[in-house]
Short mmCIF file of C-alpha atoms in Angstrom, two decimals:
data_model
loop_
_atom_site.label_atom_id
_atom_site.label_comp_id
_atom_site.label_asym_id
_atom_site.label_seq_id
_atom_site.Cartn_x
_atom_site.Cartn_y
_atom_site.Cartn_z
CA MET A 1347 44.81 -36.60 59.74
CA PRO A 1348 45.45 -33.40 57.75
CA LYS A 1349 44.46 -33.22 54.08
CA SER A 1350 48.10 -32.67 53.16
CA LYS A 1351 51.33 -33.89 54.72
CA TYR A 1352 53.09 -30.97 56.37
CA ARG A 1353 56.79 -30.65 57.20
CA VAL A 1354 58.04 -29.64 60.67
CA LEU A 1355 61.47 -28.12 61.38
CA VAL A 1356 62.73 -27.88 64.97
CA ALA A 1357 65.52 -25.43 65.94
CA ASP A 1358 67.32 -25.70 69.28
CA ASP A 1359 70.98 -25.39 70.27
CA GLU A 1360 70.57 -28.16 72.91
CA TYR A 1361 70.90 -31.70 71.55
CA TRP A 1362 68.65 -33.32 74.17
CA SER A 1363 65.90 -30.76 73.61
CA ARG A 1364 65.95 -31.53 69.89
CA GLU A 1365 65.84 -35.29 70.51
CA ASN A 1366 63.11 -34.95 73.11
CA LEU A 1367 60.84 -33.28 70.54
CA ARG A 1368 61.76 -35.88 67.91
CA ASN A 1369 60.69 -38.79 70.16
CA LEU A 1370 57.90 -37.16 72.14
CA ILE A 1371 55.08 -38.06 69.70
CA ASP A 1372 54.42 -40.20 66.62
CA TRP A 1373 54.78 -37.48 63.98
CA GLU A 1374 53.81 -39.81 61.14
CA SER A 1375 50.46 -40.68 62.73
CA MET A 1376 49.63 -36.98 62.81
CA GLY A 1377 50.40 -36.68 59.10
CA LEU A 1378 53.59 -34.72 59.77
CA ASP A 1379 57.08 -35.13 58.37
CA PHE A 1380 59.72 -34.42 61.03
CA LEU A 1381 62.75 -32.88 59.33
CA GLU A 1382 66.26 -33.21 60.73
CA PRO A 1383 66.45 -30.49 63.46
CA ALA A 1384 68.56 -27.34 63.12
CA GLU A 1385 71.04 -26.13 65.75
CA ASP A 1386 70.51 -22.38 65.36
CA GLY A 1387 68.45 -19.73 63.57
CA GLN A 1388 71.02 -19.13 60.85
CA GLU A 1389 70.88 -22.79 59.85
CA VAL A 1390 67.07 -22.59 59.66
CA LEU A 1391 67.21 -19.70 57.19
CA GLU A 1392 69.74 -21.56 55.06
CA ARG A 1393 67.61 -24.73 54.92
CA ILE A 1394 64.13 -23.27 54.38
CA PRO A 1395 64.45 -22.68 50.60
CA GLN A 1396 65.39 -26.33 49.96
CA GLU A 1397 63.28 -28.14 52.58
CA THR A 1398 60.25 -25.78 52.63
CA PRO A 1399 58.93 -26.56 56.14
CA ASN A 1400 55.35 -25.59 56.97
CA ILE A 1401 55.77 -25.47 60.75
CA LEU A 1402 58.75 -24.08 62.64
CA LEU A 1403 59.32 -24.90 66.34
CA SER A 1404 62.20 -22.79 67.60
CA ASP A 1405 63.86 -22.16 70.93
CA ILE A 1406 63.99 -18.48 71.81
CA ASN A 1407 67.50 -18.48 73.31
CA MET A 1408 70.02 -19.62 70.66
CA PRO A 1409 73.46 -18.39 69.58
CA PHE A 1410 74.13 -16.53 66.28
CA LEU A 1411 70.44 -15.80 65.59
CA ASP A 1412 67.94 -16.02 68.45
CA GLY A 1413 64.33 -17.18 68.11
CA ILE A 1414 62.77 -13.70 68.17
CA SER A 1415 65.03 -12.49 65.35
CA LEU A 1416 64.42 -15.71 63.44
CA PHE A 1417 60.65 -15.28 63.67
CA ARG A 1418 60.94 -11.72 62.38
CA GLU A 1419 62.94 -12.93 59.33
CA VAL A 1420 60.54 -15.80 58.70
CA GLN A 1421 57.49 -13.55 58.98
CA VAL A 1422 58.88 -11.25 56.27
CA LYS A 1423 60.27 -13.89 53.90
CA TYR A 1424 57.87 -16.82 54.51
CA PRO A 1425 54.61 -15.40 55.92
CA GLU A 1426 52.71 -18.63 55.16
CA MET A 1427 54.88 -20.60 57.64
CA ILE A 1428 53.51 -21.30 61.14
CA SER A 1429 56.04 -20.34 63.85
CA ILE A 1430 55.91 -21.75 67.39
CA ALA A 1431 58.22 -20.50 70.17
CA VAL A 1432 59.80 -22.93 72.66
CA SER A 1433 61.62 -21.70 75.76
CA GLY A 1434 62.58 -22.67 79.27
CA TYR A 1435 62.07 -19.10 80.45
CA ASP A 1436 58.56 -18.34 81.59
CA ASP A 1437 58.92 -14.68 80.75
CA PHE A 1438 55.83 -12.75 79.62
CA GLU A 1439 57.86 -10.17 77.71
CA LYS A 1440 59.53 -12.87 75.63
CA VAL A 1441 56.20 -14.60 75.04
CA LYS A 1442 54.75 -11.28 73.87
CA GLY A 1443 57.79 -10.79 71.67
CA THR A 1444 57.23 -14.05 69.80
CA PHE A 1445 53.69 -13.00 68.84
CA VAL A 1446 54.84 -9.57 67.73
CA ALA A 1447 57.48 -11.27 65.60
CA GLY A 1448 54.93 -13.57 63.99
CA GLY A 1449 54.88 -16.64 66.25
CA MET A 1450 51.41 -18.12 66.61
CA ASP A 1451 51.91 -20.05 69.85
CA TYR A 1452 54.29 -20.67 72.73
CA LEU A 1453 55.53 -23.88 74.41
CA LEU A 1454 57.23 -23.93 77.80
CA LYS A 1455 60.05 -26.41 78.47
CA PRO A 1456 59.89 -29.21 79.34
CA VAL A 1457 57.33 -29.69 76.58
CA GLY A 1458 54.57 -32.20 77.40
CA GLN A 1459 53.13 -34.65 74.86
CA GLU A 1460 49.52 -33.40 75.05
CA GLN A 1461 50.65 -29.80 75.07
CA LEU A 1462 52.66 -30.40 71.89
CA LYS A 1463 49.80 -32.23 70.16
CA THR A 1464 47.36 -29.46 71.00
CA VAL A 1465 49.63 -26.78 69.55
CA LEU A 1466 50.33 -28.89 66.43
CA HIS A 1467 46.63 -29.55 65.80
CA LYS A 1468 46.05 -25.82 66.05
CA ALA A 1469 48.88 -25.20 63.57
CA ILE A 1470 47.51 -27.83 61.15
CA ASP A 1471 44.04 -26.26 61.32
CA GLN A 1472 45.54 -22.87 60.54
CA LEU A 1473 47.56 -24.26 57.62
CA GLU A 1474 44.50 -25.93 56.12
CA THR A 1475 42.46 -22.77 56.56
CA ASN A 1476 45.22 -20.78 54.85
CA THR A 1477 45.41 -23.36 52.05
CA GLU A 1478 41.65 -23.16 51.47
CA LYS A 1479 41.80 -19.36 51.37
CA GLN A 1480 44.74 -19.42 48.96
CA THR A 1481 42.95 -21.95 46.76
CA GLU A 1482 39.84 -19.80 46.71
CA GLN A 1483 41.89 -16.69 45.96
CA LYS A 1484 43.66 -18.49 43.12
CA LYS A 1485 40.31 -19.63 41.72
CA ASN A 1486 38.95 -16.10 41.87
CA LYS A 1487 42.05 -14.66 40.21
CA GLU A 1488 41.86 -17.36 37.56
CA LYS A 1489 38.20 -16.51 36.93
CA GLU A 1490 39.11 -12.83 36.62
CA ARG A 1491 41.91 -13.62 34.17
CA LYS A 1492 39.60 -15.86 32.11
CA ALA A 1493 36.88 -13.21 32.08
CA SER A 1494 39.44 -10.63 30.95
CA SER A 1495 40.68 -13.06 28.28
CA ILE A 1496 37.15 -13.61 26.94
CA LEU A 1497 36.50 -9.86 26.89
CA HIS A 1498 39.77 -9.16 25.10
CA ASP A 1499 39.11 -11.86 22.47
CA GLY A 1500 35.68 -10.39 21.89
CA GLN A 1501 36.94 -6.84 21.52
CA MET A 1502 39.77 -7.68 19.14
CA SER A 1503 37.60 -10.11 17.14
CA ALA A 1504 34.95 -7.41 16.76
CA ILE A 1505 37.56 -4.98 15.41
CA LEU A 1506 38.86 -7.59 12.96
CA SER A 1507 35.38 -8.65 11.81
CA ALA A 1508 34.36 -5.01 11.36
CA GLU A 1509 37.33 -4.45 9.05
CA LEU A 1510 36.74 -7.71 7.17
CA TYR A 1511 32.98 -7.53 6.74
CA GLY A 1512 32.10 -3.89 7.38
CA GLY A 1513 30.68 -2.34 10.50
CA ASN A 1514 30.58 0.83 12.55
CA MET A 1515 33.23 -0.09 15.10
CA ALA A 1516 36.25 2.18 15.08
CA ALA A 1517 39.30 0.06 14.52
CA GLU A 1518 41.28 1.41 17.46
CA HIS A 1519 44.10 -0.95 18.28
CA GLY A 1520 47.85 -0.96 18.76
CA TYR A 1521 50.26 -2.71 16.49
CA ALA A 1522 49.08 -4.83 13.57
CA PRO A 1523 49.52 -8.62 13.76
CA VAL A 1524 53.02 -9.93 13.13
CA LEU A 1525 52.32 -13.59 13.90
CA PHE A 1526 49.34 -15.71 12.83
CA LEU A 1527 48.88 -19.16 14.37
CA LYS A 1528 46.46 -21.80 13.07
CA PHE A 1529 45.78 -25.14 14.73
CA HIS A 1530 44.58 -27.42 11.94
CA ASP A 1531 43.29 -30.46 13.83
CA MET A 1532 40.15 -29.20 15.54
CA ASP A 1533 39.12 -32.74 16.51
CA MET A 1534 42.20 -33.06 18.74
CA LEU A 1535 41.67 -29.63 20.31
CA SER A 1536 37.97 -30.25 20.88
CA ARG A 1537 38.68 -33.55 22.65
CA THR A 1538 41.43 -31.98 24.76
CA TYR A 1539 39.26 -29.10 25.94
CA HIS A 1540 35.90 -30.93 25.93
CA SER A 1541 34.48 -28.44 23.41
CA LYS A 1542 35.03 -25.55 25.86
CA MET A 1543 36.11 -22.75 23.55
CA HIS A 1544 37.00 -20.13 26.15
CA GLN A 1545 39.08 -22.53 28.21
CA MET A 1546 40.94 -23.59 25.07
CA SER A 1547 41.59 -19.99 24.07
CA TYR A 1548 42.74 -18.99 27.56
CA ASP A 1549 45.12 -21.95 27.92
CA ILE A 1550 46.68 -21.57 24.46
CA LYS A 1551 47.19 -17.81 24.91
CA ARG A 1552 48.74 -18.41 28.33
CA ARG A 1553 51.20 -20.89 26.83
CA ILE A 1554 52.04 -18.57 23.91
CA LEU A 1555 52.76 -15.68 26.28
CA GLY A 1556 54.80 -18.04 28.46
CA VAL A 1557 56.97 -18.91 25.45
CA MET A 1558 57.51 -15.25 24.59
CA ARG A 1559 58.39 -14.28 28.17
CA ARG A 1560 60.93 -17.07 28.45
CA ILE A 1561 62.73 -15.51 25.48
CA ARG A 1562 62.19 -11.88 26.48
CA PRO A 1563 60.78 -11.38 30.03
CA ASP A 1564 59.74 -7.76 29.42
CA VAL A 1565 58.00 -8.46 26.10
CA GLN A 1566 54.93 -6.33 25.33
CA ALA A 1567 52.49 -8.19 23.09
CA GLU A 1568 48.78 -8.55 22.46
CA VAL A 1569 47.62 -12.12 21.86
CA PHE A 1570 44.03 -12.93 20.93
CA CYS A 1571 41.90 -15.73 19.56
CA TYR A 1572 39.74 -14.76 16.58
CA ASN A 1573 36.30 -15.85 17.79
CA ALA A 1574 34.95 -16.41 14.28
CA LYS A 1575 37.70 -19.01 13.71
CA VAL A 1576 38.37 -20.48 17.13
CA ASN A 1577 41.53 -22.26 16.00
CA GLU A 1578 43.26 -19.05 14.87
CA PHE A 1579 45.40 -16.81 17.10
CA LEU A 1580 47.10 -13.52 16.32
CA ILE A 1581 49.98 -11.72 18.03
CA CYS A 1582 50.28 -7.94 17.69
CA MET A 1583 53.52 -6.24 18.70
CA ASP A 1584 56.49 -4.17 17.56
CA THR A 1585 59.50 -6.43 17.10
CA ASP A 1586 62.27 -7.59 14.79
CA ALA A 1587 62.45 -10.58 12.42
CA ALA A 1588 65.00 -12.47 14.53
CA PHE A 1589 62.75 -12.40 17.61
CA LEU A 1590 59.71 -13.38 15.54
CA LYS A 1591 61.50 -16.37 14.06
CA ARG A 1592 62.66 -17.55 17.48
CA VAL A 1593 59.16 -17.16 18.92
CA ALA A 1594 57.69 -19.15 16.02
CA ASN A 1595 60.13 -22.03 16.54
CA GLU A 1596 59.58 -22.06 20.30
CA ILE A 1597 55.78 -22.04 19.89
CA LEU A 1598 55.95 -25.09 17.64
CA MET A 1599 58.04 -26.85 20.27
CA GLU A 1600 55.51 -25.86 22.94
CA PHE A 1601 52.69 -27.52 20.95
CA PRO A 1602 53.96 -30.91 19.68
CA ILE A 1603 52.06 -32.52 16.81
CA ASP A 1604 51.02 -35.56 18.84
CA GLU A 1605 49.29 -33.23 21.32
CA THR A 1606 47.65 -30.59 19.12
CA GLY A 1607 48.08 -31.78 15.53
CA PRO A 1608 49.85 -29.74 12.83
CA ILE A 1609 50.19 -25.97 13.15
CA THR A 1610 50.89 -23.23 10.63
CA VAL A 1611 52.67 -20.08 11.77
CA VAL A 1612 52.61 -17.11 9.39
CA LEU A 1613 55.03 -14.28 10.13
CA ARG A 1614 54.98 -10.69 8.92
CA GLU A 1615 57.58 -8.04 9.63
CA ASN A 1616 56.93 -4.43 10.57
CA GLY A 1617 54.12 -4.36 13.09
CA GLU A 1618 53.52 -0.65 12.51
CA LYS A 1619 50.82 1.12 14.51
CA GLN A 1620 47.48 1.89 12.86
CA ALA A 1621 48.07 -0.65 10.08
CA SER A 1622 44.77 -2.20 9.05
CA ILE A 1623 44.32 -5.39 11.04
CA GLY A 1624 41.88 -6.64 8.38
CA VAL A 1625 44.33 -6.13 5.51
CA VAL A 1626 47.13 -7.84 7.43
CA TYR A 1627 44.86 -10.75 8.37
CA ARG A 1628 43.94 -11.30 4.71
CA GLU A 1629 47.63 -11.29 3.78
CA MET A 1630 48.33 -13.93 6.39
CA VAL A 1631 45.40 -16.17 5.39
CA THR A 1632 46.50 -15.90 1.74
CA ALA A 1633 49.98 -16.99 2.80
CA LEU A 1634 48.43 -19.83 4.81
CA MET A 1635 46.89 -21.30 1.65
CA THR A 1636 50.37 -21.82 0.21
CA ARG A 1637 51.44 -24.19 3.00
CA PRO A 1638 52.12 -27.82 1.94
CA PHE A 1639 49.29 -30.30 2.44
CA SER A 1640 51.16 -32.41 5.03
CA ARG A 1641 50.85 -33.29 8.70
CA ASN A 1642 53.82 -31.14 9.72
CA HIS A 1643 54.34 -27.89 11.56
CA VAL A 1644 55.13 -25.12 9.06
CA ILE A 1645 56.48 -21.56 9.35
CA LEU A 1646 55.76 -19.11 6.49
CA TRP A 1647 56.68 -15.48 5.88
CA VAL A 1648 54.10 -13.31 4.13
CA LYS A 1649 56.66 -11.76 1.79
CA HIS A 1650 58.22 -15.12 0.86
CA THR A 1651 55.06 -17.03 -0.15
CA LYS A 1652 54.59 -18.10 -3.73
CA ASN A 1653 52.01 -16.61 -6.10
CA VAL A 1654 48.60 -18.09 -5.26
CA GLU A 1655 47.55 -17.81 -8.91
CA ASN A 1656 49.85 -20.71 -9.80
CA ALA A 1657 47.53 -23.37 -8.34
CA ARG A 1658 47.19 -26.74 -10.05
CA LYS A 1659 44.49 -27.16 -12.67
CA ILE A 1660 42.86 -30.21 -14.25
CA SER A 1661 43.97 -30.45 -17.87
CA ARG A 1662 41.52 -30.61 -20.78
CA SER A 1663 42.58 -34.18 -21.60
CA MET A 1664 42.07 -35.32 -18.02
CA GLU A 1665 38.66 -33.63 -17.91
CA LYS A 1666 37.68 -35.51 -21.06
CA ASN A 1667 38.80 -38.83 -19.56
CA ILE A 1668 36.86 -38.17 -16.33
CA LEU A 1669 33.66 -37.40 -18.22
CA ASP A 1670 34.12 -40.50 -20.37
CA ALA A 1671 34.55 -42.71 -17.30
CA VAL A 1672 31.43 -41.23 -15.67
CA GLU A 1673 29.34 -41.67 -18.83
CA LYS A 1674 30.38 -45.33 -19.19
CA GLY A 1675 30.11 -46.08 -15.46
CA LYS A 1676 33.77 -47.08 -15.21
CA ARG A 1677 34.46 -46.46 -11.53
CA SER A 1678 37.95 -47.95 -11.59
CA GLU A 1679 38.99 -45.72 -14.51
CA LEU A 1680 37.44 -42.70 -12.79
CA LYS A 1681 39.42 -43.51 -9.63
CA LYS A 1682 42.61 -43.82 -11.69
CA GLN A 1683 42.11 -40.42 -13.28
CA ILE A 1684 41.26 -38.70 -10.00
CA PHE A 1685 44.05 -40.15 -7.87
CA GLU A 1686 46.81 -41.44 -10.13
CA VAL A 1687 46.85 -39.38 -13.31
CA SER A 1688 46.51 -36.17 -11.33
CA ASP A 1689 49.19 -37.40 -8.87
CA LEU A 1690 46.77 -36.61 -6.02
CA GLN A 1691 47.89 -39.86 -4.40
CA HIS A 1692 51.16 -38.10 -3.51
CA CYS A 1693 49.54 -34.87 -2.29
CA ASP A 1694 51.16 -35.13 1.16
CA ASP A 1695 54.76 -35.27 -0.10
CA GLY A 1696 55.08 -31.46 -0.02
CA SER A 1697 54.32 -30.85 -3.70
CA TRP A 1698 50.64 -29.93 -3.17
CA SER A 1699 49.54 -26.84 -1.25
CA LEU A 1700 46.24 -26.19 0.51
CA LEU A 1701 45.29 -23.99 -2.42
CA ASP A 1702 46.14 -26.77 -4.89
CA ILE A 1703 43.84 -29.14 -3.03
CA SER A 1704 41.07 -26.55 -2.82
CA GLN A 1705 41.19 -25.68 -6.53
CA TYR A 1706 41.38 -29.33 -7.54
CA VAL A 1707 38.28 -30.24 -5.54
CA VAL A 1708 36.32 -27.27 -6.94
CA GLN A 1709 37.24 -28.19 -10.51
CA LEU A 1710 36.56 -31.89 -9.99
CA THR A 1711 33.12 -31.19 -8.49
CA GLY A 1712 32.25 -28.92 -11.41
CA ILE A 1713 33.26 -31.59 -13.94
CA LEU A 1714 31.45 -34.46 -12.20
CA PHE A 1715 28.16 -32.66 -11.56
CA TYR A 1716 27.96 -29.99 -14.25
CA GLU A 1717 24.85 -31.44 -15.89
CA LYS A 1718 23.22 -32.95 -12.78
CA LYS A 1719 20.29 -30.81 -11.61
CA ASP A 1720 18.72 -33.24 -9.10
CA ARG A 1721 17.95 -31.23 -5.92
CA GLU A 1722 18.67 -34.06 -3.48
CA MET A 1723 21.95 -34.89 -5.18
CA LYS A 1724 22.89 -31.22 -5.11
CA GLU A 1725 22.36 -31.18 -1.34
CA GLU A 1726 24.44 -34.34 -0.92
CA VAL A 1727 27.25 -32.89 -3.03
CA GLU A 1728 27.22 -29.71 -0.93
CA GLU A 1729 27.46 -31.84 2.22
CA ILE A 1730 30.38 -33.83 0.83
CA ASN A 1731 32.11 -30.59 -0.14
CA ASP A 1732 31.71 -29.41 3.46
CA ALA A 1733 33.43 -32.61 4.59
CA LEU A 1734 36.16 -32.02 2.00
CA ARG A 1735 36.68 -28.46 3.23
CA TYR A 1736 37.08 -29.78 6.76
CA ALA A 1737 39.46 -32.56 5.68
CA ARG A 1738 41.55 -30.06 3.74
CA MET A 1739 41.96 -27.67 6.63
CA GLN A 1740 42.61 -30.62 8.98
CA LEU A 1741 45.39 -31.71 6.59
CA ASN A 1742 43.77 -35.14 6.75
CA LYS A 1743 44.70 -37.07 3.60
CA GLU A 1744 42.70 -40.17 4.54
CA SER A 1745 39.49 -38.22 5.09
CA LEU A 1746 40.12 -36.17 1.95
CA PHE A 1747 40.46 -39.28 -0.20
CA LYS A 1748 37.41 -40.99 1.29
CA ASN A 1749 35.22 -37.99 0.57
CA ILE A 1750 36.59 -37.52 -2.95
CA GLN A 1751 35.87 -41.22 -3.54
CA LEU A 1752 32.37 -40.64 -2.17
CA LEU A 1753 31.94 -37.67 -4.49
CA SER A 1754 32.89 -39.82 -7.48
CA SER A 1755 30.54 -42.62 -6.39
CA PHE A 1756 27.61 -40.17 -6.47
CA ALA A 1757 28.58 -39.23 -10.02
CA CYS A 1758 28.71 -42.92 -11.06
CA VAL A 1759 25.53 -44.35 -9.54
CA ASP A 1760 24.94 -48.08 -9.83
CA LYS A 1761 21.32 -48.33 -10.95
CA ASN A 1762 21.13 -52.01 -10.00
CA GLU A 1763 21.32 -51.33 -6.24
CA ILE A 1764 18.23 -52.57 -4.39
CA TYR A 1765 16.58 -51.07 -1.30
CA THR A 1766 16.40 -53.97 1.19
CA GLY A 1767 15.05 -54.51 4.69
CA SER A 1768 18.51 -55.13 6.16
CA ILE A 1769 19.84 -51.82 4.92
CA GLN A 1770 16.69 -50.23 6.31
CA ASP A 1771 17.55 -51.56 9.76
CA LEU A 1772 21.08 -50.26 9.36
CA ALA A 1773 19.76 -46.81 8.48
CA GLU A 1774 17.83 -46.85 11.78
CA ARG A 1775 21.01 -47.72 13.70
CA ILE A 1776 22.89 -44.89 12.01
CA HIS A 1777 19.98 -42.55 12.77
CA GLU A 1778 20.33 -43.33 16.50
CA ASP A 1779 24.13 -43.11 16.37
CA VAL A 1780 23.98 -39.65 14.82
CA LYS A 1781 21.39 -38.55 17.38
CA LYS A 1782 23.82 -39.35 20.20
CA ASN A 1783 27.03 -38.07 18.59
CA TYR A 1784 25.97 -35.18 16.35
CA LYS A 1785 28.47 -32.83 18.05
CA ASP A 1786 31.38 -34.88 16.69
CA HIS A 1787 32.65 -34.25 13.19
CA LEU A 1788 30.54 -36.90 11.43
CA THR A 1789 30.84 -37.52 7.68
CA LEU A 1790 29.13 -39.83 5.23
CA SER A 1791 32.40 -41.56 4.48
CA GLY A 1792 33.19 -42.02 8.18
CA LEU A 1793 29.76 -43.48 8.99
CA ALA A 1794 29.90 -45.74 5.92
CA GLU A 1795 33.28 -47.07 7.04
CA LYS A 1796 32.08 -47.59 10.60
CA TYR A 1797 29.07 -49.66 9.44
CA HIS A 1798 30.87 -51.37 6.50
CA VAL A 1799 28.50 -50.18 3.79
CA ASP A 1800 28.77 -48.16 0.56
CA ALA A 1801 28.41 -44.48 1.43
CA SER A 1802 26.29 -43.42 -1.54
CA TYR A 1803 23.97 -46.40 -1.04
CA ILE A 1804 23.35 -45.75 2.68
CA SER A 1805 22.91 -42.05 1.95
CA ARG A 1806 20.11 -42.69 -0.54
CA THR A 1807 18.54 -45.26 1.78
CA PHE A 1808 18.65 -42.85 4.73
CA SER A 1809 17.09 -40.07 2.65
CA LYS A 1810 14.30 -42.35 1.42
CA GLN A 1811 13.55 -43.62 4.93
CA TYR A 1812 13.65 -40.33 6.85
CA GLY A 1813 12.86 -37.73 4.20
CA GLU A 1814 16.16 -35.83 4.64
CA THR A 1815 19.78 -36.51 3.88
CA MET A 1816 22.02 -37.83 6.62
CA MET A 1817 24.05 -34.62 6.75
CA ALA A 1818 20.86 -32.53 6.78
CA TYR A 1819 19.79 -34.54 9.84
CA ILE A 1820 23.12 -33.81 11.55
CA THR A 1821 22.77 -30.12 10.72
CA ARG A 1822 19.21 -30.02 12.07
CA LEU A 1823 20.27 -31.58 15.39
CA ARG A 1824 23.14 -29.13 15.72
CA VAL A 1825 21.03 -26.07 14.91
CA GLU A 1826 18.20 -27.17 17.22
CA ARG A 1827 20.67 -27.66 20.06
CA ALA A 1828 22.20 -24.26 19.28
CA MET A 1829 18.72 -22.72 19.49
CA GLU A 1830 18.26 -24.28 22.93
CA LEU A 1831 21.60 -22.90 24.12
CA ILE A 1832 20.87 -19.44 22.72
CA ALA A 1833 17.54 -19.41 24.54
CA GLY A 1834 18.66 -21.08 27.77
CA SER A 1835 22.18 -19.83 28.43
CA ASN A 1836 24.30 -16.70 28.37
CA HIS A 1837 27.07 -18.37 26.38
CA SER A 1838 28.52 -16.34 23.54
CA LEU A 1839 27.37 -17.28 20.04
CA GLU A 1840 30.93 -18.28 19.13
CA GLU A 1841 31.09 -20.58 22.14
CA ILE A 1842 27.75 -22.16 21.21
CA SER A 1843 28.96 -22.66 17.65
CA PHE A 1844 32.03 -24.53 18.94
CA GLU A 1845 29.98 -26.54 21.44
CA VAL A 1846 27.61 -27.92 18.79
CA GLY A 1847 30.41 -28.95 16.45
CA TYR A 1848 31.47 -25.96 14.30
CA ASP A 1849 34.96 -24.47 14.42
CA ASP A 1850 34.11 -21.62 12.02
CA TYR A 1851 31.49 -19.24 13.43
CA ASN A 1852 30.80 -17.57 10.07
CA TYR A 1853 30.04 -20.95 8.51
CA PHE A 1854 27.84 -21.87 11.49
CA SER A 1855 25.99 -18.58 11.08
CA ARG A 1856 25.27 -19.33 7.41
CA VAL A 1857 24.07 -22.85 8.23
CA PHE A 1858 21.89 -21.53 11.06
CA LYS A 1859 20.26 -18.91 8.82
CA LYS A 1860 19.65 -21.45 6.07
CA TYR A 1861 17.82 -23.69 8.55
CA GLN A 1862 16.15 -21.10 10.82
CA GLY A 1863 15.78 -18.09 8.51
CA LEU A 1864 17.66 -15.86 10.95
CA ARG A 1865 21.29 -15.47 11.86
CA PRO A 1866 22.16 -16.60 15.43
CA SER A 1867 22.49 -12.98 16.60
CA GLU A 1868 19.07 -12.12 15.10
CA TYR A 1869 17.53 -15.21 16.69
CA ARG A 1870 18.91 -14.22 20.12
CA GLN A 1871 17.54 -10.68 19.73
CA GLN A 1872 14.12 -11.99 18.72
CA TYR A 1873 14.04 -14.48 21.60
CA THR A 1874 15.06 -11.79 24.10
CA LYS A 1875 12.27 -9.48 22.88
CA GLU A 1876 9.70 -12.29 23.15
CA GLU A 1877 10.82 -13.01 26.72
CA ASP A 1878 10.55 -9.32 27.64
CA PHE A 1879 6.89 -9.25 26.51
CA LYS A 1880 5.94 -12.26 28.65
#
């Protein structure tokens, strides 16, 4: 049986010849689908586009369009089709003509059962060989396209990073970005692409270009993923506002929220050549911060965004009430001030922007921990703020609230909590859980909810039992795994960052240096030199 079911089309102007071939063998048992026969060559050409036969058995002598002419047409238009000549004339010249025209074999009437089976098996073998070759060619072309995609991302990202952070690279590029695309829910993307950054980038760029070409087939555009922020894509081109707006709307339809999570598209007119890609990128990111904190797709124009200086601020009276609640240990009052008085509880109704959330969290943290100098608590607060940063950019209200609640619980510590054996066992279970799942986006609040325990309590217990905070343990596992990948693979540093659980390479680089003393690039250089001396 063939690996695939192939379709056979017979062409003969004689009814009995057609029926003889239909009934001569059990086509189904050979894995073949016998299509309704054609009466002449012209009919074959008319039916091929709809019925897509794989094997053609045609009589040589037919009216309108004979077999030789048919084979010539088929060879030009459908070279992948196997053509077999059938004739009652044992004429060498005609046999030779079928091969010249593209026929692969010849059957003499009356066709015998074994003769037919032998020719069909040969045709099936050829089809499967062709399919394997085509599959291999497609794989190789796909590999080449992916390699080109990775190289292009790297080149454009290097230019952008050089302009943002300084460097010696000449910023030679075409048009400046006119469209900025940010996927906010990295958890969804990571699960979809199994933490394979380059595959994710390649697939998303392919779909973006597909959208643009459906609107304008001859479109000329440069699309790249910014490697330092693997969930950000930029499109550089020269176009008009109407086309940009249509592209933005079509892209959001291409990536539904239930598949990729919420997306922000920032548009900018006038993609003039030689404009600074770094300056334009900063404009777009600034505009991004004005988007509403809600789980919706959003389109923004750089020139239409509101002034970022008008972010929300905690009033003096509210600050006084927060400090009073912390001093008196009134957790319920503290919660009321943080969520109700500030109206944070309605932050996803469109009235709060990303910048509002960011500024509020910074102010709140400063108020709650202004006078607290404890080193361990400082580390825990930094870890919670990392979780808050992630929740904010994910547009995840639930996670945001849990981590703000956790932040407030660290400020209002219950001194009557007791370190018990049962909580010690639970800390061990969490330790093993984290060890297995450190690549996932784990947070104190998420682990506390999973194990039904107060987050601040289990955090202090974990620290006392293992000599490091829970989030420091997660960071250590991630960095150590990153060190292994840097030493034992040729993966790019951005890809390694994504694989161990970081969506922002610059943040990963800072974390890595804090733990290891070197940036990832410096560590790779040092390791390479050490290997060269061995």
